[in-house]
Every structure is written in structure tokens, then in C-alpha cells.
Coordinates of C-alpha atoms in Angstrom, one line a residue:
X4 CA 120.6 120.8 78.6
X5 CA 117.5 118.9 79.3
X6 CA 117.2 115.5 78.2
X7 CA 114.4 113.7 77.9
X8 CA 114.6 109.8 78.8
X9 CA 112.2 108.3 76.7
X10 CA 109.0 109.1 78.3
X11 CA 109.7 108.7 82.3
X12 CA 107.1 109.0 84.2
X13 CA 106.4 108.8 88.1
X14 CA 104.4 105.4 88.4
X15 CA 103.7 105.6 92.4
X16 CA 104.6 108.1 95.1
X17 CA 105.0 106.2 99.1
X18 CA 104.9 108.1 102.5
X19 CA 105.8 106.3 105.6
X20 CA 104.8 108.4 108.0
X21 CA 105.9 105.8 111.0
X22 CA 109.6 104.8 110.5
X23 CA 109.5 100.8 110.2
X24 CA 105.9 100.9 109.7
X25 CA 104.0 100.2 106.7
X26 CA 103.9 103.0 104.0
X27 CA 101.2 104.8 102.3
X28 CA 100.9 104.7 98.4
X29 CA 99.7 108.5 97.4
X30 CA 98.3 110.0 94.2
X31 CA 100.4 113.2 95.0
X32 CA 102.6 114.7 97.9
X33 CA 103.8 118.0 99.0
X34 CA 107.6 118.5 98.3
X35 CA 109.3 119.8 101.9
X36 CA 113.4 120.0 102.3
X37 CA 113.3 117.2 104.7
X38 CA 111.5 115.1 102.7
X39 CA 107.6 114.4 101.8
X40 CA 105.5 116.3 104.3
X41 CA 104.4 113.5 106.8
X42 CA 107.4 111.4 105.6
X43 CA 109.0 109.5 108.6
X44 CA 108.0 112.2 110.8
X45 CA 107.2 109.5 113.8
X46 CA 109.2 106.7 115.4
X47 CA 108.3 104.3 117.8
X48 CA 111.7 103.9 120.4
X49 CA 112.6 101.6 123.6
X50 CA 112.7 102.4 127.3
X51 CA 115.9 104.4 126.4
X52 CA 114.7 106.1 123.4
X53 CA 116.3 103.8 120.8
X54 CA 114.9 103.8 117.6
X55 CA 113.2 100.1 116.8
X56 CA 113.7 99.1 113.5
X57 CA 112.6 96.1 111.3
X58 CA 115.1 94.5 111.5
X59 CA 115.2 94.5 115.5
X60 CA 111.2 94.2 115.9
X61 CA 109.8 92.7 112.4
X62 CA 106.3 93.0 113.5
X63 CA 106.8 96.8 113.3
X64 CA 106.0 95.3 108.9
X65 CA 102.5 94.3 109.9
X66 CA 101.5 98.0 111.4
X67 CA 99.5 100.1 108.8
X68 CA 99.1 103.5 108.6
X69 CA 95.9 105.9 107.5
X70 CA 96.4 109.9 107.6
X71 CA 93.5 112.0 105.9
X72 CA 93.3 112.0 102.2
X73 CA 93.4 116.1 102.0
X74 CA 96.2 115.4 104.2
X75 CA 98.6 114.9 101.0
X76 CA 97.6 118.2 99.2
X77 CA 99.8 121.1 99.4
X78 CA 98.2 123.8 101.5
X79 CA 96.2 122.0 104.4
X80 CA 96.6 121.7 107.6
X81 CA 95.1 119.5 110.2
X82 CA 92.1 120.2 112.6
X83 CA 91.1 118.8 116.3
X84 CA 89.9 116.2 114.6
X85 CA 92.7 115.0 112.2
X86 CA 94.2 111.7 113.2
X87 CA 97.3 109.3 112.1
X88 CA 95.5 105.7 112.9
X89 CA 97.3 102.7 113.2
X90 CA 96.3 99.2 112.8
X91 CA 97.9 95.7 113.4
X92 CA 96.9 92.4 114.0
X93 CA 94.7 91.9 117.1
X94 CA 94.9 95.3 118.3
X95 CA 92.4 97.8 118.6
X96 CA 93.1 100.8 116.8
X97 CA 95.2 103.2 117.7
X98 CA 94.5 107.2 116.5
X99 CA 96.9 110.0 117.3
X100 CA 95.6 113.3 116.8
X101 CA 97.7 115.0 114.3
X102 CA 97.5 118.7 116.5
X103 CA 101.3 118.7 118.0
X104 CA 101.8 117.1 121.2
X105 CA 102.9 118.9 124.5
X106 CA 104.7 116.5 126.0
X107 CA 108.5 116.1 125.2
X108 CA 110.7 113.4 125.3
X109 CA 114.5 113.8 125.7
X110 CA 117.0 111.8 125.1
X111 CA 115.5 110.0 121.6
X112 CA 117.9 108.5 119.4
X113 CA 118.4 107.1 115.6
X114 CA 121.8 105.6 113.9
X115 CA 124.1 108.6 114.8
X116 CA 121.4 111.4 116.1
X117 CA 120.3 112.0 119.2
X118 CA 118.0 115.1 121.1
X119 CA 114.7 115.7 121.8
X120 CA 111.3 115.0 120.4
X121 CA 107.7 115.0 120.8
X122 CA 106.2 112.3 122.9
X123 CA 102.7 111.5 121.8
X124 CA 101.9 110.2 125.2
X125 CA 100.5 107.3 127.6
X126 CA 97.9 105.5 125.0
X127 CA 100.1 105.3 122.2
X128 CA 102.8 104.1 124.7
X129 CA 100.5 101.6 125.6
X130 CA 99.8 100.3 122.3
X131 CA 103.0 99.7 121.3
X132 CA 104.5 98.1 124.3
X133 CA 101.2 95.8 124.1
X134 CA 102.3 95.1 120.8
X135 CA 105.7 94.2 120.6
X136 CA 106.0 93.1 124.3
X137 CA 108.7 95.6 125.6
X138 CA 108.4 99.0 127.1
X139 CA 107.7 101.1 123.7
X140 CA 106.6 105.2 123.2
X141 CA 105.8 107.0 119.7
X142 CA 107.5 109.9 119.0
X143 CA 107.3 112.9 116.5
X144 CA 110.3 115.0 115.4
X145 CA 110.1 118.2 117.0
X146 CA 111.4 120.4 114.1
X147 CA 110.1 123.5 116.0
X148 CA 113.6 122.7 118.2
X149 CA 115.4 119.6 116.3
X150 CA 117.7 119.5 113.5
X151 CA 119.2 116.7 111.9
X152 CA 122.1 117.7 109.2
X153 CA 122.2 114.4 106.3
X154 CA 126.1 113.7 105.8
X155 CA 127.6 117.0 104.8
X156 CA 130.1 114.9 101.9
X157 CA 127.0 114.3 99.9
X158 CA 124.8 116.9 100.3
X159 CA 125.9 119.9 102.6
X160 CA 122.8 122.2 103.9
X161 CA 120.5 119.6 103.8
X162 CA 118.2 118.1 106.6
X163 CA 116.0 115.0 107.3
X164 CA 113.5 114.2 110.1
X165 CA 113.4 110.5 110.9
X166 CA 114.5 108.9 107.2
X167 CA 117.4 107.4 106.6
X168 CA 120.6 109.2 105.2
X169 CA 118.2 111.5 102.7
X170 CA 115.3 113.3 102.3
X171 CA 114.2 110.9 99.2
X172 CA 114.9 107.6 97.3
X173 CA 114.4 107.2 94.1
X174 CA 113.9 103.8 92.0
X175 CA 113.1 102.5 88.8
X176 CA 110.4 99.9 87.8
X177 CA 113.2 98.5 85.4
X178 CA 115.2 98.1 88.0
X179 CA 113.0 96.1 90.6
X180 CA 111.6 93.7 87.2
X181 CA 115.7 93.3 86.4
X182 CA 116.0 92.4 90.8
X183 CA 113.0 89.8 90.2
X184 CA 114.0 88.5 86.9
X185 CA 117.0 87.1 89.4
X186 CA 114.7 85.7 92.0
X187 CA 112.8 82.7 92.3
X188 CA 110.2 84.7 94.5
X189 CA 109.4 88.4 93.1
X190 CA 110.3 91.0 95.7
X191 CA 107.5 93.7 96.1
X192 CA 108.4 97.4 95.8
X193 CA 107.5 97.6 99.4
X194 CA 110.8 95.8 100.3
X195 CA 113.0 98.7 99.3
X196 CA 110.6 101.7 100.5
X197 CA 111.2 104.0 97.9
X198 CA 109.4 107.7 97.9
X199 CA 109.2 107.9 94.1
X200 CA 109.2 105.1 92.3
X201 CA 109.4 106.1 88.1
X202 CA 108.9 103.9 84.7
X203 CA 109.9 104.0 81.3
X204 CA 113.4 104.0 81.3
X205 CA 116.1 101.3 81.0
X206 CA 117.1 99.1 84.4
X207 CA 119.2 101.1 86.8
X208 CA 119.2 104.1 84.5
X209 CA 118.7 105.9 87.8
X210 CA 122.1 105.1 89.0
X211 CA 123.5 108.0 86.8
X212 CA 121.1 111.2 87.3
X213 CA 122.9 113.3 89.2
X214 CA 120.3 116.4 88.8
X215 CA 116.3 115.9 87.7
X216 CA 113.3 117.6 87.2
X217 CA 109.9 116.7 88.0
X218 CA 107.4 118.8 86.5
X219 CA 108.8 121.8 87.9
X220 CA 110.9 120.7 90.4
X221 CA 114.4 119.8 90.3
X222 CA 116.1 117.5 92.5
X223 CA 120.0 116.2 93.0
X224 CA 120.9 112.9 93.2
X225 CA 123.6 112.9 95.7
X226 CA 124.7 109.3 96.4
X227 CA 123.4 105.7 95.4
X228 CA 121.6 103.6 98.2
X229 CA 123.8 101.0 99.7
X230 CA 122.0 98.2 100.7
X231 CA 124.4 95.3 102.4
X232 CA 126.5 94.2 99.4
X233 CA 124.3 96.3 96.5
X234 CA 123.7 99.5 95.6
X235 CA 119.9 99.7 94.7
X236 CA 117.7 103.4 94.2
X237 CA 119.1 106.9 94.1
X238 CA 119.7 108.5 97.1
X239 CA 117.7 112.6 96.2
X240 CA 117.6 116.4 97.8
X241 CA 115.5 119.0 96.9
X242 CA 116.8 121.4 95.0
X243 CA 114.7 124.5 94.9
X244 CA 114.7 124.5 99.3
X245 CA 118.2 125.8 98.8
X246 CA 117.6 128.2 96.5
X247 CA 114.1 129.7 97.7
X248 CA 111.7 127.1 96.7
X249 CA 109.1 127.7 93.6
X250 CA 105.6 127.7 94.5
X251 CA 103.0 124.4 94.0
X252 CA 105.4 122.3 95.8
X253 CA 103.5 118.8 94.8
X254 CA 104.9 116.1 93.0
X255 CA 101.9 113.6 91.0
X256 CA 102.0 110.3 89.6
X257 CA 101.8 110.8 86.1
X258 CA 104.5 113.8 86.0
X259 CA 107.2 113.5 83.7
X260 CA 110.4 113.0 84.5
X261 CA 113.2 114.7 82.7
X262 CA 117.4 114.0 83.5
X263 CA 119.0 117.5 83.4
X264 CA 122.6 116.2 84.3
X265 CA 124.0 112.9 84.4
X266 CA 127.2 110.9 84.4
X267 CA 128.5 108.6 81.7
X268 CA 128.7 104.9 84.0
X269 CA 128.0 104.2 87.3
X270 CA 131.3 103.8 88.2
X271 CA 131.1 107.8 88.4
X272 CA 127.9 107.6 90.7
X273 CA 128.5 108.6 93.9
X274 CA 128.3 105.6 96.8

């Protein structure tokens, strides 16, 4: 039985379409099993093929990211002249043309994965090595050839590109204000990279939905996001991608959000 939590709504939507880089607040975004389409779908890696990370190359924060505005609605598809285009400080910048590279890059690696992947060539390798000062390359996932199974404990069938654990995080507005209410110096939501961040419901209300709909999709949430010593957002799959999907796969700010099963503490929650 549906129930509805006051009236939750989804406040903002974020893409980061660069893993480590700056993300990319949306009005709306098309729904894909892996994720947001564009969502961590490239990653700048080492001489190895390593992935860099924040917390390894902190300047990785200062990179911003601009994909076409139609890019976010559900049924286009980029031309010759698409781009990704990055920007950071006192570089010139750097556009990637969003037609799928030829080249391909073995031996990639992130946390536990490893295989192949799309290399997006010598300028963009460039631009990052200038950049950070160490031999660097962008990569895209190659999901033509790749998979990349999330743990099968939590949510068995499911696949991610270049996220972390799951295809989507959830968190609550309540439950940043309740973080900075804590803090001497506010945290912005950026510091926790949500994909969907909602209002209108009590602080860490999120910690118990176990199953969701927006609009008129339905999502699982399949295990809290561990974060050091807290848990902080709810870790989400998609639903309808194991069951066949429903068409007008978009998800807006401004859709309500209703709780279709939950559990009664979050010492139930699965972490």
C-alpha cells in the first residue's frame, strides 16, 4: 500500500558525468539500469589505469563539466557536433566529442573492477596530465563490451558503469539541514554527491524506504551509504529495468515522491 510522506518532492536532480569531477544540477534526467544516462560514465585514470579520485588528486573538485542541455531529455542522441567540455582553473578548455571513441584502453581499473574501456585519446590525455602533473588519460565505460555487476548481497542483477557501489543515491534536505545544524561551517549538498536529492519529509526519513515510487517509477533502496563512521543517503536500483522497464523513463524535479514499502527503525536498514 502506497503511502504518502507528507508531500515529498524531488528538490534537485545531479549528474556527474566525470567521476571525481564536478557535477551537473538537471531539471530532469533519463532513468537507465546503470544509473542516470551520462552518470559517471567517464574517468580520468594513471599511467596504469588506476582510477584517481578526490581524495588521491583533490584538484579533480575544481573541474567542471557542461554536456548539451537536450542532452538530459529522454530520447536524444548526440551528433558530430555534441561535446562533454571541461573547464578548470588556468586551462584552456577541453571538449570531447560525445560520438564513441575508437580507441580502447585495457587494463582500466576502479575499487574492485577491472577490463577495458574507451580511451578518449591524446588531447584529453594531455589535458589532464597538464593538469594534475602526472601521466593521466580520460576514459569512457565501454558498455558495448564491459560489465560491472554492484554487490550481488544487496541487489543481485544489477549493474553500474563508473559510480560507486549503486546505480543511485538518494538524500534528504532534512537530513543535510540536521548534518549542518551540527557544524560550525554548513556542508553544501555537493559534498555528499547525491543523484536525487528530495524535500518535505522528516531528517533521515530516507534511511527506512526500502521500495519508492517517483512519478511512475519505482525504485529499491537496497542498502544505506556508508561514509567513514556514518551512514548518510540511501543507496537505490531501478526497479522497472528488471522487470521490462515502463516507457517515459525521466525523473523531474517537482515529481512526487511516494514510500511504497518501508521498515519500522533503521536498525532494520540494510548497511
Amino acid at each position: 500500500m502506497e503511502k504518502a510522506v507528507s508531500e515529498v518532492k524531488v528538490a534537485s536532480i545531479f549528474i556527474y558525468p566525470v567521476k571525481s569531477c564536478r557535477g551537473i544540477s538537471v531539471s530532469q534526467a533519463h532513468v537507465t539500469p546503470t544509473g542516470f544516462r551520462w552518470d559517471r560514465q567517464w574517468l580520468v585514470v594513471n599511467y596504469k589505469g588506476r582510477a584517481y579520485t578526490q581524495r588521491v588528486e583533490p584538484k579533480l573538485a575544481l573541474v567542471e563539466v557542461q554536456l548539451p542541455n537536450e542532452a538530459f531529455l529522454e530520447n536524444w542522441e548526440p551528433t558530430e557536433s555534441s561535446y562533454l567540455v571541461l573547464k578548470a582553473p588556468g586551462m584552456d578548455l577541453l571538449k570531447i566529442s560525445l560520438s564513441t571513441p575508437q580507441e580502447i584502453a585495457d587494463g582500466v581499473s576502479v575499487w574492485e573492477w577491472s577490463g577495458a574501456a574507451l580511451d578518449e585519446g591524446a588531447d584529453a590525455s594531455k589535458w589532464f596530465s597538464d593538469y594534475l602533473g602526472k601521466p593521466s588519460r580520460l576514459v569512457r565505460f565501454n558498455a558495448a563490451s564491459e560489465t560491472r555487476p554492484v554487490d550481488t548481497e544487496y541487489a543481485p542483477g544489477h549493474q553500474i558503469m563508473f559510480s560507486d557501489m549503486y546505480p543511485y543515491m538518494l538524500l534528504s534536505q532534512g537530513s543535510l539541514d540536521a548534518i549542518n545544524e551540527l557544524l560550525k561551517e554548513p556542508i553544501p549538498v555537493n559534498r555528499f554527491r547525491p543523484n536525487i536529492l528530495v524535500n518535505g519529509c522528516e531528517p533521515f526519513s530516507e534511511d527506512l524506504w526500502t521500495d519508492i515510487r517517483i512519478d511512475k517509477l519505482t525504485f529499491q533502496g537496497v542498502k544505506l551509504c556508508s561514509r567513514c563512521k556514518v551512514y548518510f543517503g540511501q543507496h537505490l536500483v531501478w526497479r522497472d529495468s528488471v522487470t521490462g522497464g515502463v516507457k517515459g523513463n525521466v525523473v523531474k524535479v517537482g515529481d512526487l515522491v511516494y514510500v511504497l514499502k518501508m521498515v519500522s527503525s533503521a536498525n532494520e536498514a540494510a548497511a
